[in-house]
């Protein structure tokens, strides 16, 4: 493969940018960016979990058939397939910040328009478009924070962002329980649910304009002077708060010069690509399958819509709790091990939920599921950004993430079919089986990643030490520059 046209000097400068960022102590600058990005995650997750609420509410209000209801739930996930792939690729080409603004701004307008939908066909179409522009949002959150946060606190800061984000889960369920039971100001409650999401996202769009572009991305694109100015400004702010900064570690020799998407299917990245694709196909069973189907499952158990949304809200309170539990764990334990442990807990609790008949057991097992789901989520949103080089990070994880949207879109239809054929226990037996397979996949194929620079984990520097020898296709000696 040809040597990167920015040359050896630029690649060395890029490695120095990364070393300067990794040695910074966490300061208010880092916390402010984490808060802004976490607020965007709030509305992404609000959007995702609103699907199940809308399916339960409008199924009764508009007398929808089961498969029309499933289509309404699946529509945003179908849109996310395209958004995750194409907007993820656009992020690697045009920049993280630019796509951040396009995604959130367009979504906020579409969500407001969805509130005025005159019929189910228009609502489904707009919800599909909302999904397109939210499809890359979590990918960008993961990528952006991973590229700015110091290596020893990267996992903790991303977990904090998702703790903020997962408050969207109980909020949408609580708002659903309050708003959908009756009209407000001569407008159906579900319309207010959509309007709240759109206007809130618009407010975050406005305050997010001050985010800088990713310095790592700028350096990889040969725009080293811009990256240097941004990092110098950050260093000045952090030093004013935390005192003199330690010298950056000498950058390790750069061994990867240019990586294309095709290299994701060659050693040393092929094993990681296979692992992540299989993982993303299966993880949605626990993560979104439960949240999207729980109102429908509770209705099938005989609860009315108000009780169903009330129980849903109580179980969804476990989402930010689980995300908060992940904060101290993601640096203390290997990310892959947390994914496996939380996946197995979700599978076991799901089986209990499927057989539960008493409200107490329904809420208790639902809380365990949502908490373990969000420990898993906190771990994997960190983990997948650590597996691929900066040049293709958003593209590689976006393509894998699209598979999770594909399986999430299929889940409502599969869930309805299993519910009809085997009842709620059939839904959760199938889910538990797939989650166990997910855990085996990560255990066998996933590399370790805690406490190391992104460049070391991805094999871009000589200190990689991953046990995965790089192929000559993606490595070149510095003397060839």
Coordinates of C-alpha atoms in Angstrom, one line a residue:
X1 CA 0.0 0.0 0.0
X2 CA 1.3 3.5 -0.8
X3 CA 2.8 5.6 1.9
X4 CA 0.4 8.3 3.2
X5 CA 0.9 11.4 1.1
X6 CA 1.2 13.6 4.1
X7 CA 4.6 12.1 4.6
X8 CA 6.6 10.9 7.6
X9 CA 6.9 14.4 9.2
X10 CA 3.2 14.9 9.3
X11 CA 2.6 11.3 10.6
X12 CA 5.1 12.0 13.4
X13 CA 3.3 15.3 14.1
X14 CA 0.0 13.4 14.3
X15 CA 1.5 10.9 16.8
X16 CA 2.7 13.9 18.9
X17 CA -0.9 15.4 18.9
X18 CA -2.2 12.1 20.2
X19 CA 0.5 12.0 22.9
X20 CA -0.2 15.6 24.0
X21 CA -4.0 14.8 24.4
X22 CA -3.4 11.5 26.2
X23 CA -1.2 13.1 28.9
X24 CA -3.7 15.8 29.9
X25 CA -5.3 15.5 33.4
X26 CA -9.1 15.6 33.2
X27 CA -10.3 19.2 33.7
X28 CA -13.4 21.3 33.3
X29 CA -12.7 21.4 29.5
X30 CA -13.2 17.7 29.3
X31 CA -16.3 17.7 31.5
X32 CA -18.0 20.4 29.5
X33 CA -17.5 18.5 26.2
X34 CA -18.7 15.3 27.9
X35 CA -21.8 17.1 29.1
X36 CA -22.6 18.6 25.6
X37 CA -22.1 15.3 23.9
X38 CA -24.0 13.4 26.6
X39 CA -27.0 15.8 26.0
X40 CA -27.0 14.8 22.4
X41 CA -27.0 11.1 23.4
X42 CA -30.0 11.9 25.6
X43 CA -32.1 12.8 22.5
X44 CA -30.8 9.9 20.4
X45 CA -31.8 7.4 23.1
X46 CA -35.1 9.3 23.7
X47 CA -35.8 8.8 20.0
X48 CA -34.9 5.1 20.1
X49 CA -37.0 4.2 23.2
X50 CA -39.9 6.4 22.0
X51 CA -40.6 3.8 19.3
X52 CA -42.0 1.3 21.8
X53 CA -44.1 3.9 23.5
X54 CA -45.6 5.1 20.2
X55 CA -46.3 1.6 19.1
X56 CA -48.2 0.9 22.3
X57 CA -50.1 4.2 22.3
X58 CA -51.1 4.5 18.6
X59 CA -51.8 0.8 18.3
X60 CA -54.9 1.5 20.5
X61 CA -55.7 5.1 19.5
X62 CA -55.5 4.4 15.7
X63 CA -56.6 0.7 15.9
X64 CA -53.4 -0.4 14.2
X65 CA -52.9 -4.1 13.2
X66 CA -49.9 -5.9 14.8
X67 CA -47.7 -5.6 11.7
X68 CA -48.5 -1.9 11.1
X69 CA -47.6 -1.3 14.7
X70 CA -44.3 -3.3 14.2
X71 CA -43.6 -1.1 11.1
X72 CA -44.0 2.0 13.2
X73 CA -41.6 0.7 15.8
X74 CA -39.1 -0.5 13.1
X75 CA -39.1 2.7 10.9
X76 CA -36.4 4.7 12.8
X77 CA -34.2 1.6 13.0
X78 CA -34.5 1.1 9.2
X79 CA -33.4 4.7 8.7
X80 CA -30.5 4.3 11.1
X81 CA -29.1 1.5 8.8
X82 CA -28.4 4.1 6.1
X83 CA -27.4 6.8 8.5
X84 CA -24.9 4.7 10.3
X85 CA -23.2 3.6 7.1
X86 CA -23.2 6.7 5.0
X87 CA -23.1 9.5 7.6
X88 CA -20.4 7.5 9.4
X89 CA -18.3 7.4 6.2
X90 CA -19.0 11.2 5.8
X91 CA -17.7 11.8 9.3
X92 CA -14.3 10.3 8.4
X93 CA -14.3 12.3 5.2
X94 CA -15.7 15.7 6.2
X95 CA -15.1 15.8 10.0
X96 CA -16.7 14.8 13.3
X97 CA -18.0 18.3 14.2
X98 CA -19.6 19.0 10.8
X99 CA -21.6 15.8 10.9
X100 CA -22.5 16.4 14.5
X101 CA -24.3 19.6 13.5
X102 CA -25.9 18.2 10.4
X103 CA -27.3 15.1 12.2
X104 CA -28.8 16.9 15.2
X105 CA -30.1 19.9 13.4
X106 CA -31.9 17.9 10.7
X107 CA -33.3 15.4 13.3
X108 CA -34.7 18.2 15.4
X109 CA -36.6 19.7 12.5
X110 CA -37.9 16.3 11.4
X111 CA -39.1 15.4 14.9
X112 CA -41.1 18.6 15.1
X113 CA -42.7 17.9 11.7
X114 CA -43.5 14.3 12.9
X115 CA -45.7 15.8 15.7
X116 CA -48.0 17.2 13.0
X117 CA -48.4 13.9 11.1
X118 CA -52.0 13.6 9.8
X119 CA -51.9 9.8 9.5
X120 CA -49.9 6.7 10.2
X121 CA -48.3 6.6 6.7
X122 CA -46.8 10.1 7.1
X123 CA -45.7 9.4 10.7
X124 CA -43.9 6.3 9.6
X125 CA -42.2 8.1 6.7
X126 CA -40.9 10.9 8.9
X127 CA -39.8 8.6 11.7
X128 CA -37.8 6.7 9.1
X129 CA -36.1 9.9 8.1
X130 CA -35.5 10.8 11.7
X131 CA -33.6 7.5 12.0
X132 CA -31.4 8.3 9.0
X133 CA -30.1 11.5 10.8
X134 CA -29.8 9.9 14.2
X135 CA -28.1 6.7 12.8
X136 CA -24.6 8.1 13.1
X137 CA -25.1 10.2 16.3
X138 CA -24.0 7.6 18.8
X139 CA -21.1 6.6 16.5
X140 CA -20.0 10.2 16.4
X141 CA -20.3 10.5 20.2
X142 CA -18.1 7.5 20.7
X143 CA -15.6 8.6 18.1
X144 CA -15.3 12.2 19.2
X145 CA -15.0 11.5 22.9
X146 CA -12.5 8.7 22.4
X147 CA -10.3 11.0 20.3
X148 CA -10.2 13.7 22.9
X149 CA -10.3 12.0 26.3
X150 CA -7.0 11.0 28.0
X151 CA -6.2 7.3 27.6
X152 CA -6.4 6.5 31.3
X153 CA -9.8 8.2 31.6
X154 CA -11.3 7.5 28.2
X155 CA -13.6 4.8 29.3
X156 CA -14.9 6.7 32.4
X157 CA -15.7 9.9 30.4
X158 CA -17.6 8.1 27.7
X159 CA -19.5 6.2 30.4
X160 CA -20.4 9.5 32.0
X161 CA -21.8 10.8 28.7
X162 CA -24.0 7.7 28.3
X163 CA -25.2 8.1 31.9
X164 CA -26.5 11.5 30.9
X165 CA -27.9 10.1 27.6
X166 CA -29.7 7.2 29.2
X167 CA -31.9 9.6 31.3
X168 CA -33.7 9.8 28.0
X169 CA -35.0 6.3 28.6
X170 CA -37.1 6.9 31.7
X171 CA -38.0 10.4 30.6
X172 CA -39.7 9.2 27.4
X173 CA -41.5 6.5 29.3
X174 CA -42.6 8.9 32.1
X175 CA -43.7 11.5 29.6
X176 CA -45.5 8.8 27.7
X177 CA -47.4 7.8 30.8
X178 CA -48.3 11.4 31.6
X179 CA -49.0 12.7 28.1
X180 CA -50.7 9.9 26.2
X181 CA -53.6 9.2 28.5
X182 CA -55.4 12.3 27.4
X183 CA -55.2 15.4 25.1
X184 CA -53.4 18.5 26.2
X185 CA -54.4 21.9 24.8
X186 CA -56.6 20.2 22.2
X187 CA -53.7 18.1 20.9
X188 CA -53.1 14.4 21.3
X189 CA -50.5 13.5 24.0
X190 CA -48.2 11.5 21.6
X191 CA -47.8 14.6 19.5
X192 CA -46.4 16.5 22.5
X193 CA -44.0 13.6 23.0
X194 CA -42.5 14.1 19.6
X195 CA -42.5 17.9 19.9
X196 CA -40.6 17.7 23.2
X197 CA -37.9 15.6 21.6
X198 CA -37.5 17.9 18.6
X199 CA -37.4 21.2 20.5
X200 CA -35.0 19.7 23.1
X201 CA -32.6 18.5 20.3
X202 CA -32.8 22.0 18.7
X203 CA -31.7 23.6 22.0
X204 CA -28.7 21.2 22.2
X205 CA -27.8 21.9 18.6
X206 CA -27.5 25.6 19.4
X207 CA -25.2 25.1 22.4
X208 CA -23.1 22.5 20.6
X209 CA -21.8 25.0 18.1
X210 CA -18.8 25.7 20.2
X211 CA -17.4 22.2 19.9
X212 CA -13.9 22.1 18.2
X213 CA -13.2 19.7 15.4
X214 CA -11.4 16.5 16.5
X215 CA -7.6 17.3 16.6
X216 CA -6.7 13.7 15.9
X217 CA -8.9 13.7 12.8
X218 CA -7.4 17.0 11.6
X219 CA -3.9 15.7 12.1
X220 CA -4.7 12.5 10.2
X221 CA -6.0 14.6 7.3
X222 CA -2.7 16.5 7.1
X223 CA -4.1 19.6 8.8
X224 CA -1.5 19.5 11.5
X225 CA -1.4 23.3 12.1
X226 CA -5.1 23.4 12.8
X227 CA -4.8 20.4 15.2
X228 CA -1.8 22.1 16.9
X229 CA -3.8 25.3 17.5
X230 CA -6.7 23.4 19.0
X231 CA -4.5 21.3 21.3
X232 CA -2.5 24.4 22.3
X233 CA -5.7 26.1 23.3
X234 CA -6.8 23.1 25.3
X235 CA -3.4 22.8 27.1
X236 CA -3.6 26.5 28.0
X237 CA -7.1 26.1 29.6
X238 CA -6.2 22.9 31.4
X239 CA -2.9 24.3 32.7
X240 CA -4.6 27.4 34.1
X241 CA -6.9 25.0 36.1
X242 CA -4.6 22.1 37.0
X243 CA -1.1 23.7 37.1
X244 CA 2.0 22.7 35.0
X245 CA 1.4 19.8 32.6
X246 CA 3.5 16.7 32.4
X247 CA 5.6 16.4 29.3
X248 CA 3.9 14.1 26.7
X249 CA 5.4 10.7 26.3
X250 CA 7.7 10.4 23.3
X251 CA 5.5 9.2 20.5
X252 CA 6.2 5.6 19.5
X253 CA 7.4 5.0 15.9
X254 CA 4.5 5.1 13.5
X255 CA 4.0 1.8 11.7
X256 CA 0.7 2.2 9.9
X257 CA 0.7 4.8 7.2
X258 CA -2.5 4.6 5.3
X259 CA -5.6 2.5 6.1
X260 CA -8.7 2.1 3.8
X261 CA -12.0 0.5 4.5
X262 CA -10.8 -2.6 2.5
X263 CA -8.2 -3.2 5.2
X264 CA -11.0 -3.9 7.7
X265 CA -11.3 -7.3 5.9
X266 CA -7.6 -8.1 6.1
X267 CA -5.3 -8.9 9.0
X268 CA -4.8 -7.5 11.6
X269 CA -8.3 -5.9 11.5
X270 CA -10.4 -8.7 10.0
X271 CA -10.8 -10.6 13.3
X272 CA -12.0 -7.5 15.0
X273 CA -14.4 -6.7 12.1
X274 CA -16.0 -10.2 12.2
X275 CA -16.3 -9.9 16.0
X276 CA -17.9 -6.5 15.9
X277 CA -20.3 -7.4 13.1
X278 CA -21.6 -10.5 14.9
X279 CA -21.8 -8.6 18.1
X280 CA -23.8 -5.7 16.6
X281 CA -26.3 -8.1 15.0
X282 CA -26.9 -9.8 18.4
X283 CA -26.6 -7.1 21.0
X284 CA -29.8 -5.3 20.0
X285 CA -31.8 -8.3 21.2
X286 CA -31.1 -7.3 24.8
X287 CA -30.5 -3.6 24.3
X288 CA -33.4 -2.5 22.1
X289 CA -35.5 -5.7 21.7
X290 CA -36.5 -5.5 25.4
X291 CA -37.2 -1.7 25.4
X292 CA -39.2 -1.7 22.1
X293 CA -41.2 -4.8 22.9
X294 CA -41.9 -4.4 26.6
X295 CA -45.1 -2.3 26.2
X296 CA -46.5 -4.8 23.7
X297 CA -45.5 -7.8 25.9
X298 CA -47.2 -6.2 28.9
X299 CA -50.3 -5.6 26.8
X300 CA -50.2 -9.2 25.8
X301 CA -50.0 -10.2 29.5
X302 CA -53.4 -8.4 30.0
X303 CA -52.3 -4.9 31.3
X304 CA -54.0 -1.8 29.9
X305 CA -52.0 0.9 28.1
X306 CA -51.7 3.2 31.1
X307 CA -50.5 0.4 33.4
X308 CA -48.2 -0.9 30.7
X309 CA -46.5 2.5 30.3
X310 CA -46.3 2.9 34.0
X311 CA -44.5 -0.4 34.4
X312 CA -42.3 0.5 31.4
X313 CA -41.4 3.8 33.1
X314 CA -40.4 2.1 36.3
X315 CA -38.3 -0.5 34.6
X316 CA -36.6 2.1 32.4
X317 CA -35.4 4.0 35.5
X318 CA -32.7 1.3 35.6
X319 CA -31.2 2.7 32.4
X320 CA -29.3 5.7 33.8
X321 CA -28.6 3.7 37.0
X322 CA -26.9 1.0 34.9
X323 CA -25.0 3.5 33.0
X324 CA -23.8 5.1 36.2
X325 CA -22.8 1.7 37.6
X326 CA -20.6 1.3 34.5
X327 CA -18.6 4.5 35.2
X328 CA -16.2 3.0 37.8
X329 CA -16.2 -0.5 36.2
X330 CA -15.1 0.4 32.6
X331 CA -11.6 1.3 33.7
X332 CA -11.3 -1.2 36.5
X333 CA -12.2 -4.3 34.4
X334 CA -11.5 -5.2 30.8
X335 CA -14.3 -3.8 28.6
X336 CA -14.8 -7.2 26.9
X337 CA -15.3 -8.9 30.2
X338 CA -17.9 -6.4 31.3
X339 CA -19.8 -6.9 28.0
X340 CA -19.8 -10.7 28.6
X341 CA -20.9 -10.5 32.2
X342 CA -23.7 -8.0 31.6
X343 CA -25.0 -9.9 28.6
X344 CA -25.3 -13.0 30.6
X345 CA -27.2 -11.2 33.4
X346 CA -29.6 -9.7 30.8
X347 CA -30.3 -13.1 29.3
X348 CA -31.1 -14.6 32.7
X349 CA -33.3 -11.7 33.9
X350 CA -35.1 -11.7 30.5
X351 CA -36.2 -15.3 31.1
X352 CA -37.6 -14.4 34.5
X353 CA -39.4 -11.3 33.0
X354 CA -41.0 -13.5 30.3
X355 CA -42.6 -15.8 32.9
X356 CA -43.4 -13.1 35.5
X357 CA -47.1 -12.4 36.3
X358 CA -46.9 -10.2 39.4
X359 CA -46.3 -6.5 39.1
X360 CA -43.5 -6.6 41.6
X361 CA -41.6 -9.3 39.7
X362 CA -42.2 -7.6 36.4
X363 CA -40.7 -4.3 37.7
X364 CA -37.8 -6.0 39.5
X365 CA -36.7 -8.1 36.6
X366 CA -37.2 -5.2 34.2
X367 CA -34.9 -3.1 36.4
X368 CA -32.2 -5.8 36.3
X369 CA -32.5 -6.0 32.5
X370 CA -32.2 -2.3 32.0
X371 CA -29.4 -1.9 34.4
X372 CA -27.3 -4.8 33.0
X373 CA -28.1 -3.6 29.5
X374 CA -26.7 -0.2 30.2
X375 CA -23.5 -1.6 31.8
X376 CA -23.1 -3.5 28.5
X377 CA -23.9 -0.4 26.5
X378 CA -21.4 1.8 28.5
X379 CA -18.7 -0.8 27.9
X380 CA -19.3 -1.5 24.2
X381 CA -19.6 2.1 23.2
X382 CA -16.1 2.6 24.5
X383 CA -14.8 -0.7 23.2
X384 CA -15.8 -0.5 19.5
X385 CA -14.0 2.9 19.1
X386 CA -10.8 1.4 20.3
X387 CA -10.6 -1.3 17.6
X388 CA -9.9 0.7 14.4
X389 CA -7.5 3.5 13.3
X390 CA -8.6 7.2 13.3
X391 CA -8.6 7.3 9.5
X392 CA -11.5 4.9 9.3
X393 CA -12.9 4.8 12.8
X394 CA -16.3 6.2 12.1
X395 CA -16.7 4.3 8.9
X396 CA -15.7 0.9 10.4
X397 CA -17.9 1.2 13.5
X398 CA -20.7 2.8 11.5
X399 CA -20.9 -0.2 9.1
X400 CA -21.0 -2.6 12.1
X401 CA -23.5 -0.4 13.9
X402 CA -25.8 -0.5 10.8
X403 CA -26.1 -4.2 11.4
X404 CA -27.5 -3.5 14.9
X405 CA -30.1 -1.2 13.3
X406 CA -31.0 -4.0 10.8
X407 CA -31.6 -6.5 13.6
X408 CA -33.4 -3.8 15.7
X409 CA -35.7 -3.2 12.7
X410 CA -36.5 -6.9 12.4
X411 CA -37.1 -7.4 16.1
X412 CA -40.6 -5.9 16.3
X413 CA -41.8 -8.3 13.5
X414 CA -39.9 -11.3 14.9
X415 CA -41.2 -10.4 18.4
X416 CA -44.8 -10.2 17.2
X417 CA -44.5 -13.6 15.4
X418 CA -42.9 -15.2 18.5
X419 CA -45.5 -13.7 20.7
X420 CA -48.3 -15.1 18.6
X421 CA -46.7 -18.5 18.4
X422 CA -45.1 -19.0 21.8
X423 CA -46.2 -16.2 24.1
X424 CA -43.9 -13.9 26.0
X425 CA -41.7 -16.7 27.3
X426 CA -40.9 -17.6 23.6
X427 CA -39.7 -14.1 23.0
X428 CA -37.3 -14.1 25.9
X429 CA -36.0 -17.7 25.4
X430 CA -35.0 -16.7 21.9
X431 CA -33.4 -13.4 23.2
X432 CA -31.5 -15.2 25.9
X433 CA -30.0 -17.7 23.3
X434 CA -28.8 -14.9 21.0
X435 CA -27.3 -13.0 23.9
X436 CA -25.3 -16.1 25.0
X437 CA -24.0 -16.4 21.5
X438 CA -23.0 -12.7 21.6
X439 CA -21.0 -13.3 24.7
X440 CA -19.1 -16.3 23.2
X441 CA -18.3 -14.2 20.1
X442 CA -16.8 -11.4 22.2
X443 CA -14.9 -13.8 24.5
X444 CA -13.3 -15.7 21.6
X445 CA -12.5 -12.9 19.1
X446 CA -12.4 -9.6 21.1
X447 CA -9.0 -8.1 22.0
X448 CA -8.1 -6.4 25.3
X449 CA -8.0 -2.6 25.3
X450 CA -8.0 -0.9 28.8
X451 CA -5.5 1.8 29.7
X452 CA -3.8 2.1 26.3
X453 CA -3.6 4.8 23.7
X454 CA -5.9 4.4 20.7
X455 CA -2.9 4.2 18.4
X456 CA -1.4 1.4 20.4
X457 CA -4.6 -0.6 20.5
X458 CA -5.2 -0.2 16.7
X459 CA -1.6 -1.2 15.9
X460 CA -0.7 2.2 14.4
X461 CA 2.4 2.5 16.6
X462 CA 5.1 0.0 17.3
X463 CA 4.0 -0.4 20.9
X464 CA 0.8 -2.1 19.8
X465 CA 1.4 -5.4 21.6
X466 CA -2.0 -6.8 20.7
X467 CA -0.7 -10.2 19.7
X468 CA -2.1 -9.5 16.3
X469 CA 0.8 -9.1 13.8
X470 CA 0.1 -6.4 11.3
X471 CA 0.1 -7.3 7.7
X472 CA 2.4 -5.7 5.2
X473 CA -0.6 -4.2 3.5
X474 CA -1.1 -1.7 6.2
X475 CA 2.5 -1.2 7.5
X476 CA 5.4 0.6 6.1
X477 CA 8.9 1.4 7.5
X478 CA 9.6 5.0 8.2
X479 CA 12.5 5.0 5.9
X480 CA 10.1 4.5 3.0
X481 CA 8.5 7.9 3.5

